[in-house]
Amino acid sequence: MTVRIGVVGTGAIGREHIERVSRVISGARVSAVADIDAALAEKAAAEAGGARVADAADIAGSLIAADDVDAVLVSSWHAAHAEHVLAAIAAGKPVLCEKPLATTAEDALRVLAAEEAFGRRLVQVGFMRRYDPGYRELKRVIADGGIGRPLMMHCAHRNRSAPERYTTEMAAQDTGVHEIDAARWLLDDEIVSAQVILPRATERRFPHLRDPQFMLFETAGGVRIDLEVFVNCQYGYDIQCETVGETGLIRLPDPARAEVRAAARVGTEIDQEWGGRFAEAFDVEVQAWVDSVAAGAATGPSAWDGYAATAVAAATVEAQRTGAVVDVDLVERPAFYA
Ligand code: ISE
């Protein structure tokens, strides 16, 4: 079976996924695309080898529910994610939704209710770090007790630079959300509070943005997580994660790069964007999703994971605003997502 994928949103990440499905992934092809920007949609359709361009005014009907679409990849603008996922559930179509699942906890809960009413999992959320080899080694060692009970986690999420449209809130909703999900997954625990401390701001930023930020989280089990989000670090795309346990620690490896010795210097290349740093993770993630669609059994980060991450990000935004330690009020986890 070749899974026919309908792609909603043909911006940067949507186009990357279309390229990925068309040239890297096995067992799938892009059959239809939709975007409010008609020129982008036409270009993406051509890059997909002649996919159908659906009516952007009726994405639910002309793409998601269409007979030539078996599964849906949502890479639209964040505020529309929940609406497109709900339409996929209504059509009974498996859906991979780029993070975040929703921009509000209330919208995420609507997705949970719809999926539970449908009766089986259809939703996978695009937290691709769970498919990165380095993060998977962290997960394995921690789960095997290799460092004893985890006590603390130290993370850094550094981007080379942020565009003018990037906001202080996005440091939590769009950037820190990766560490929020990674910490929940690595520790198999929920985050119950968030706090934000603002150090001296870099001068290399747009005036409206607070950058860098320290985000401090606590889990239900008492593990403390500190996350530096610095989206104008200038030198590259740098992701660090160290988990300290009772008998040892484990540190996320930097991607393997050749060491260059030249002109009296020695060093290795640093990625400049997440597409390069997590290229393998994205490939493994999308292939796993396609395979799960073919098998008829959703896997990977669920709508519950998407809801929890959105709720923690919302508490973090409240903590940015107030400077207070903000509790994360999650609903009780339904047995459906046990
Ligand atoms: C972007 O949306 C991502 O998901 C990247 O992984 C992150 O590094 C970046 O800050 C976000 O804007």
Short mmCIF file of C-alpha atoms and ligand atoms in Angstrom, two decimals:
data_model
loop_
_atom_site.label_atom_id
_atom_site.label_comp_id
_atom_site.label_asym_id
_atom_site.label_seq_id
_atom_site.Cartn_x
_atom_site.Cartn_y
_atom_site.Cartn_z
CA MET A 1 0.00 0.00 0.00
CA THR A 2 1.28 3.47 -0.90
CA VAL A 3 -0.05 5.96 1.65
CA ARG A 4 -1.46 9.01 -0.14
CA ILE A 5 -0.65 12.05 2.01
CA GLY A 6 -2.48 15.37 1.93
CA VAL A 7 -0.29 18.24 3.16
CA VAL A 8 -2.01 21.23 4.78
CA GLY A 9 0.34 24.21 4.69
CA THR A 10 3.22 24.50 2.22
CA GLY A 11 5.47 26.92 4.09
CA ALA A 12 9.02 26.01 5.09
CA ILE A 13 8.39 22.88 7.17
CA GLY A 14 5.57 21.74 4.88
CA ARG A 15 7.87 21.97 1.86
CA GLU A 16 10.60 20.10 3.76
CA HIS A 17 8.16 17.29 4.54
CA ILE A 18 6.98 17.17 0.92
CA GLU A 19 10.61 16.83 -0.16
CA ARG A 20 11.10 14.17 2.51
CA VAL A 21 8.05 12.12 1.49
CA SER A 22 8.90 12.44 -2.20
CA ARG A 23 12.59 11.57 -1.99
CA VAL A 24 13.42 9.89 1.33
CA ILE A 25 10.43 8.06 2.79
CA SER A 26 9.25 4.72 1.44
CA GLY A 27 5.61 3.68 1.12
CA ALA A 28 4.04 7.10 0.65
CA ARG A 29 3.50 9.92 -1.80
CA VAL A 30 1.99 13.38 -1.60
CA SER A 31 -1.35 13.29 -3.44
CA ALA A 32 -2.71 16.75 -2.53
CA VAL A 33 -1.55 20.02 -1.02
CA ALA A 34 -3.30 23.16 0.23
CA ASP A 35 -2.13 26.60 1.27
CA ILE A 36 -3.78 30.01 1.48
CA ASP A 37 -0.89 31.22 -0.69
CA ALA A 38 -1.87 29.81 -4.09
CA ALA A 39 1.58 30.35 -5.60
CA LEU A 40 3.21 28.43 -2.74
CA ALA A 41 0.68 25.61 -3.15
CA GLU A 42 1.31 25.37 -6.89
CA LYS A 43 5.08 25.31 -6.36
CA ALA A 44 4.77 22.64 -3.66
CA ALA A 45 2.47 20.53 -5.87
CA ALA A 46 5.06 20.61 -8.63
CA GLU A 47 7.82 19.67 -6.16
CA ALA A 48 5.63 16.73 -5.09
CA GLY A 49 5.62 15.45 -8.66
CA GLY A 50 2.25 16.81 -9.69
CA ALA A 51 0.09 16.60 -6.58
CA ARG A 52 -3.41 18.03 -6.71
CA VAL A 53 -3.83 21.59 -5.40
CA ALA A 54 -6.88 21.55 -3.13
CA ASP A 55 -9.25 24.45 -2.47
CA ALA A 56 -7.70 26.48 0.37
CA ALA A 57 -11.17 27.84 1.15
CA ASP A 58 -12.39 24.32 1.90
CA ILE A 59 -9.42 22.36 3.25
CA ALA A 60 -11.61 20.01 5.28
CA GLY A 61 -13.67 19.00 2.25
CA SER A 62 -11.28 19.34 -0.67
CA LEU A 63 -8.20 17.84 0.97
CA ILE A 64 -8.72 16.21 4.37
CA ALA A 65 -11.89 14.27 3.47
CA ALA A 66 -10.96 13.76 -0.18
CA ASP A 67 -10.90 10.22 -1.63
CA ASP A 68 -7.30 10.66 -2.87
CA VAL A 69 -6.00 11.33 0.66
CA ASP A 70 -5.36 8.46 3.10
CA ALA A 71 -3.54 10.48 5.77
CA VAL A 72 -3.02 14.15 6.59
CA LEU A 73 0.15 16.07 7.43
CA VAL A 74 -0.65 19.37 9.17
CA SER A 75 2.01 22.04 8.74
CA SER A 76 -0.24 25.08 8.59
CA TRP A 77 0.14 28.14 10.81
CA HIS A 78 0.01 27.18 14.45
CA ALA A 79 -3.38 28.70 15.30
CA ALA A 80 -5.03 26.49 12.65
CA HIS A 81 -3.49 23.20 13.78
CA ALA A 82 -6.33 22.14 16.08
CA GLU A 83 -8.99 22.92 13.45
CA HIS A 84 -7.20 20.83 10.82
CA VAL A 85 -6.58 17.95 13.23
CA LEU A 86 -10.25 17.97 14.25
CA ALA A 87 -11.23 17.80 10.56
CA ALA A 88 -8.91 14.81 10.08
CA ILE A 89 -10.49 13.04 13.05
CA ALA A 90 -13.96 13.82 11.70
CA ALA A 91 -12.91 12.24 8.39
CA GLY A 92 -11.37 9.24 10.20
CA LYS A 93 -7.92 10.03 8.72
CA PRO A 94 -4.59 9.47 10.54
CA VAL A 95 -2.85 12.81 11.04
CA LEU A 96 0.69 13.95 11.81
CA CYS A 97 0.44 17.45 13.25
CA GLU A 98 3.56 19.62 13.44
CA LYS A 99 4.07 21.05 16.92
CA PRO A 100 2.21 22.56 18.61
CA LEU A 101 -0.99 20.48 18.53
CA ALA A 102 -2.85 23.63 19.50
CA THR A 103 -2.05 27.12 20.74
CA THR A 104 -4.42 26.83 23.74
CA ALA A 105 -5.02 24.01 26.22
CA GLU A 106 -8.76 24.33 25.55
CA ASP A 107 -8.30 23.63 21.83
CA ALA A 108 -6.00 20.70 22.62
CA LEU A 109 -8.67 19.25 24.92
CA ARG A 110 -11.19 19.50 22.06
CA VAL A 111 -8.85 17.29 20.02
CA LEU A 112 -8.56 14.78 22.87
CA ALA A 113 -12.35 14.61 23.22
CA ALA A 114 -12.85 14.11 19.48
CA GLU A 115 -10.19 11.40 19.22
CA GLU A 116 -11.54 9.56 22.26
CA ALA A 117 -15.06 9.75 20.79
CA PHE A 118 -13.72 8.34 17.52
CA GLY A 119 -12.53 5.34 19.53
CA ARG A 120 -8.93 4.83 18.46
CA ARG A 121 -5.77 6.92 18.13
CA LEU A 122 -5.39 8.88 14.88
CA VAL A 123 -3.13 11.72 16.02
CA GLN A 124 0.68 11.88 16.14
CA VAL A 125 2.28 15.19 17.17
CA GLY A 126 5.54 16.30 15.52
CA PHE A 127 7.90 16.25 18.50
CA MET A 128 10.73 14.97 16.30
CA ARG A 129 13.43 14.95 18.99
CA ARG A 130 12.00 11.66 20.23
CA TYR A 131 13.36 10.20 16.96
CA ASP A 132 16.85 11.74 17.25
CA PRO A 133 19.50 9.04 17.91
CA GLY A 134 21.08 11.05 20.73
CA TYR A 135 17.80 11.65 22.54
CA ARG A 136 16.85 7.99 22.06
CA GLU A 137 20.10 6.96 23.76
CA LEU A 138 19.28 9.31 26.66
CA LYS A 139 15.84 7.70 26.92
CA ARG A 140 17.32 4.18 26.90
CA VAL A 141 20.00 4.85 29.52
CA ILE A 142 17.62 6.71 31.87
CA ALA A 143 14.92 4.03 31.51
CA ASP A 144 17.51 1.30 32.22
CA GLY A 145 18.59 3.07 35.44
CA GLY A 146 22.00 3.86 34.01
CA ILE A 147 22.34 7.08 36.01
CA GLY A 148 20.07 6.15 38.92
CA ARG A 149 16.93 8.16 39.67
CA PRO A 150 17.04 11.42 37.69
CA LEU A 151 17.33 14.52 39.91
CA MET A 152 18.03 17.46 37.59
CA MET A 153 18.07 18.31 33.88
CA HIS A 154 20.09 21.14 32.36
CA CYS A 155 19.12 22.21 28.83
CA ALA A 156 20.03 24.91 26.33
CA HIS A 157 18.11 25.69 23.18
CA ARG A 158 20.08 28.17 21.08
CA ASN A 159 19.14 29.56 17.65
CA ARG A 160 21.53 31.68 15.60
CA SER A 161 19.02 34.52 15.20
CA ALA A 162 15.28 35.18 15.38
CA PRO A 163 13.23 37.14 12.83
CA GLU A 164 11.20 40.23 13.73
CA ARG A 165 7.96 38.19 13.82
CA TYR A 166 9.39 36.05 16.64
CA THR A 167 7.88 37.01 20.01
CA THR A 168 8.78 36.58 23.68
CA GLU A 169 5.88 34.12 24.02
CA MET A 170 7.20 32.00 21.13
CA ALA A 171 10.32 31.28 23.21
CA ALA A 172 7.99 28.99 25.19
CA GLN A 173 5.25 28.10 22.66
CA ASP A 174 7.47 27.43 19.63
CA THR A 175 10.99 26.87 20.95
CA GLY A 176 11.01 25.70 24.57
CA VAL A 177 8.09 23.38 23.77
CA HIS A 178 10.64 20.89 22.40
CA GLU A 179 12.40 20.62 25.75
CA ILE A 180 9.04 20.54 27.54
CA ASP A 181 8.08 17.44 25.54
CA ALA A 182 11.57 15.91 25.69
CA ALA A 183 11.69 16.26 29.48
CA ARG A 184 8.24 14.69 29.92
CA TRP A 185 9.26 11.82 27.64
CA LEU A 186 12.76 11.24 29.04
CA LEU A 187 11.60 11.39 32.65
CA ASP A 188 8.21 9.72 32.08
CA ASP A 189 6.79 12.41 34.33
CA GLU A 190 4.52 15.44 34.09
CA ILE A 191 5.67 19.05 34.56
CA VAL A 192 3.69 20.72 37.35
CA SER A 193 5.13 24.25 37.50
CA ALA A 194 6.96 26.82 35.42
CA GLN A 195 9.01 29.92 36.23
CA VAL A 196 10.88 32.35 33.96
CA ILE A 197 13.93 34.42 34.91
CA LEU A 198 15.12 37.10 32.50
CA PRO A 199 18.90 37.73 32.47
CA ARG A 200 20.51 40.72 30.81
CA ALA A 201 19.09 40.97 27.29
CA THR A 202 21.36 40.65 24.28
CA GLU A 203 21.61 43.80 22.19
CA ARG A 204 21.50 41.57 19.09
CA ARG A 205 17.70 41.21 19.01
CA PHE A 206 14.59 43.04 17.87
CA PRO A 207 13.55 45.49 20.62
CA HIS A 208 10.22 43.79 21.42
CA LEU A 209 11.85 40.44 22.25
CA ARG A 210 13.11 39.33 25.66
CA ASP A 211 16.16 37.18 24.83
CA PRO A 212 17.70 35.10 26.38
CA GLN A 213 15.32 33.54 28.93
CA PHE A 214 15.81 31.01 31.72
CA MET A 215 12.84 28.66 32.08
CA LEU A 216 12.65 26.59 35.29
CA PHE A 217 10.34 23.62 35.55
CA GLU A 218 9.49 21.10 38.25
CA THR A 219 8.02 17.66 37.62
CA ALA A 220 5.46 15.82 39.71
CA GLY A 221 8.30 13.57 40.90
CA GLY A 222 10.39 16.56 42.04
CA VAL A 223 12.93 16.69 39.20
CA ARG A 224 14.13 20.23 38.51
CA ILE A 225 14.73 21.31 34.91
CA ASP A 226 16.49 24.49 33.83
CA LEU A 227 16.31 25.57 30.20
CA GLU A 228 18.20 28.41 28.59
CA VAL A 229 16.39 29.66 25.51
CA PHE A 230 18.63 32.00 23.53
CA VAL A 231 17.39 32.61 19.99
CA ASN A 232 19.99 35.21 18.97
CA CYS A 233 23.16 33.41 20.04
CA GLN A 234 24.86 34.32 16.71
CA TYR A 235 27.23 31.30 16.52
CA GLY A 236 24.85 28.52 15.40
CA TYR A 237 22.04 26.10 16.18
CA ASP A 238 23.07 24.49 19.46
CA ILE A 239 20.97 22.07 21.50
CA GLN A 240 22.26 20.81 24.86
CA CYS A 241 20.63 18.40 27.31
CA GLU A 242 22.23 16.90 30.41
CA THR A 243 20.36 14.73 32.91
CA VAL A 244 21.90 14.26 36.35
CA GLY A 245 20.90 11.20 38.39
CA GLU A 246 21.78 9.72 41.76
CA THR A 247 24.67 7.65 40.37
CA GLY A 248 25.76 9.51 37.24
CA LEU A 249 24.81 11.82 34.42
CA ILE A 250 24.16 11.56 30.72
CA ARG A 251 24.74 14.31 28.17
CA LEU A 252 23.20 14.66 24.70
CA PRO A 253 26.00 14.12 22.17
CA ASP A 254 26.68 16.82 19.60
CA PRO A 255 26.08 15.53 16.07
CA ALA A 256 29.12 13.66 14.75
CA ARG A 257 31.14 16.05 12.58
CA ALA A 258 34.61 15.78 11.08
CA GLU A 259 37.33 17.54 13.07
CA VAL A 260 39.24 20.04 10.96
CA ARG A 261 42.87 20.99 11.83
CA ALA A 262 44.01 23.87 9.69
CA ALA A 263 45.66 27.27 9.97
CA ALA A 264 46.79 26.58 13.53
CA ARG A 265 43.20 25.84 14.59
CA VAL A 266 41.14 22.68 15.33
CA GLY A 267 37.35 22.48 15.36
CA THR A 268 34.12 21.01 14.03
CA GLU A 269 31.18 22.52 12.19
CA ILE A 270 28.08 23.62 14.09
CA ASP A 271 24.66 23.34 12.48
CA GLN A 272 22.97 26.64 11.62
CA GLU A 273 19.30 25.53 11.57
CA TRP A 274 17.07 22.80 13.05
CA GLY A 275 16.45 21.25 9.63
CA GLY A 276 20.07 20.19 9.49
CA ARG A 277 20.54 19.39 13.18
CA PHE A 278 17.45 17.14 13.24
CA ALA A 279 17.33 15.97 9.60
CA GLU A 280 17.68 12.31 10.63
CA ALA A 281 15.10 12.71 13.39
CA PHE A 282 12.56 14.18 10.96
CA ASP A 283 13.22 11.35 8.47
CA VAL A 284 12.79 8.65 11.13
CA GLU A 285 9.70 10.41 12.55
CA VAL A 286 7.87 10.68 9.19
CA GLN A 287 8.82 7.14 8.15
CA ALA A 288 7.53 5.82 11.48
CA TRP A 289 4.28 7.74 10.94
CA VAL A 290 3.83 6.39 7.39
CA ASP A 291 4.51 2.86 8.63
CA SER A 292 1.98 3.32 11.45
CA VAL A 293 -0.64 4.52 8.94
CA ALA A 294 -0.04 1.47 6.76
CA ALA A 295 -0.33 -0.74 9.87
CA GLY A 296 -3.48 1.06 11.04
CA ALA A 297 -2.08 1.73 14.52
CA ALA A 298 -0.99 5.24 15.54
CA THR A 299 2.29 5.50 17.49
CA GLY A 300 4.61 8.24 18.72
CA PRO A 301 3.72 11.42 20.60
CA SER A 302 -0.05 11.41 21.17
CA ALA A 303 -2.63 14.14 21.43
CA TRP A 304 -2.20 13.87 25.20
CA ASP A 305 1.49 14.75 24.77
CA GLY A 306 0.44 17.65 22.58
CA TYR A 307 -2.05 18.86 25.18
CA ALA A 308 0.42 18.56 28.07
CA ALA A 309 3.10 20.47 26.16
CA THR A 310 0.65 23.23 25.23
CA ALA A 311 -0.54 23.52 28.84
CA VAL A 312 3.04 23.80 30.15
CA ALA A 313 3.91 26.35 27.47
CA ALA A 314 0.85 28.40 28.47
CA ALA A 315 1.96 28.34 32.12
CA THR A 316 5.43 29.42 30.99
CA VAL A 317 3.99 32.38 29.09
CA GLU A 318 2.07 33.34 32.27
CA ALA A 319 5.35 33.05 34.19
CA GLN A 320 7.07 35.33 31.63
CA ARG A 321 4.36 37.90 32.22
CA THR A 322 4.15 37.73 36.02
CA GLY A 323 7.59 36.57 37.14
CA ALA A 324 5.76 34.13 39.43
CA VAL A 325 6.04 30.36 39.74
CA VAL A 326 2.95 29.21 37.81
CA ASP A 327 1.28 25.85 38.45
CA VAL A 328 0.38 23.67 35.45
CA ASP A 329 -3.20 22.48 35.88
CA LEU A 330 -3.55 19.38 33.72
CA VAL A 331 -6.84 17.51 33.52
CA GLU A 332 -6.75 13.90 34.70
CA ARG A 333 -5.12 11.74 32.03
CA PRO A 334 -7.85 9.68 30.33
CA ALA A 335 -7.39 5.91 30.29
CA PHE A 336 -7.58 6.22 26.50
CA TYR A 337 -4.11 7.77 26.66
CA ALA A 338 -2.68 5.56 29.40
C1 ISE B 1 11.03 26.29 15.37
O1 ISE B 1 9.63 26.33 15.15
C2 ISE B 1 11.43 24.91 15.76
O2 ISE B 1 10.62 24.03 15.96
C3 ISE B 1 12.86 24.75 16.06
O3 ISE B 1 13.14 23.40 16.45
C4 ISE B 1 13.28 25.72 17.16
O4 ISE B 1 14.68 25.63 17.37
C5 ISE B 1 12.93 27.15 16.76
O5 ISE B 1 13.28 28.03 17.80
C6 ISE B 1 11.44 27.26 16.48
O6 ISE B 1 11.13 28.58 16.09
#
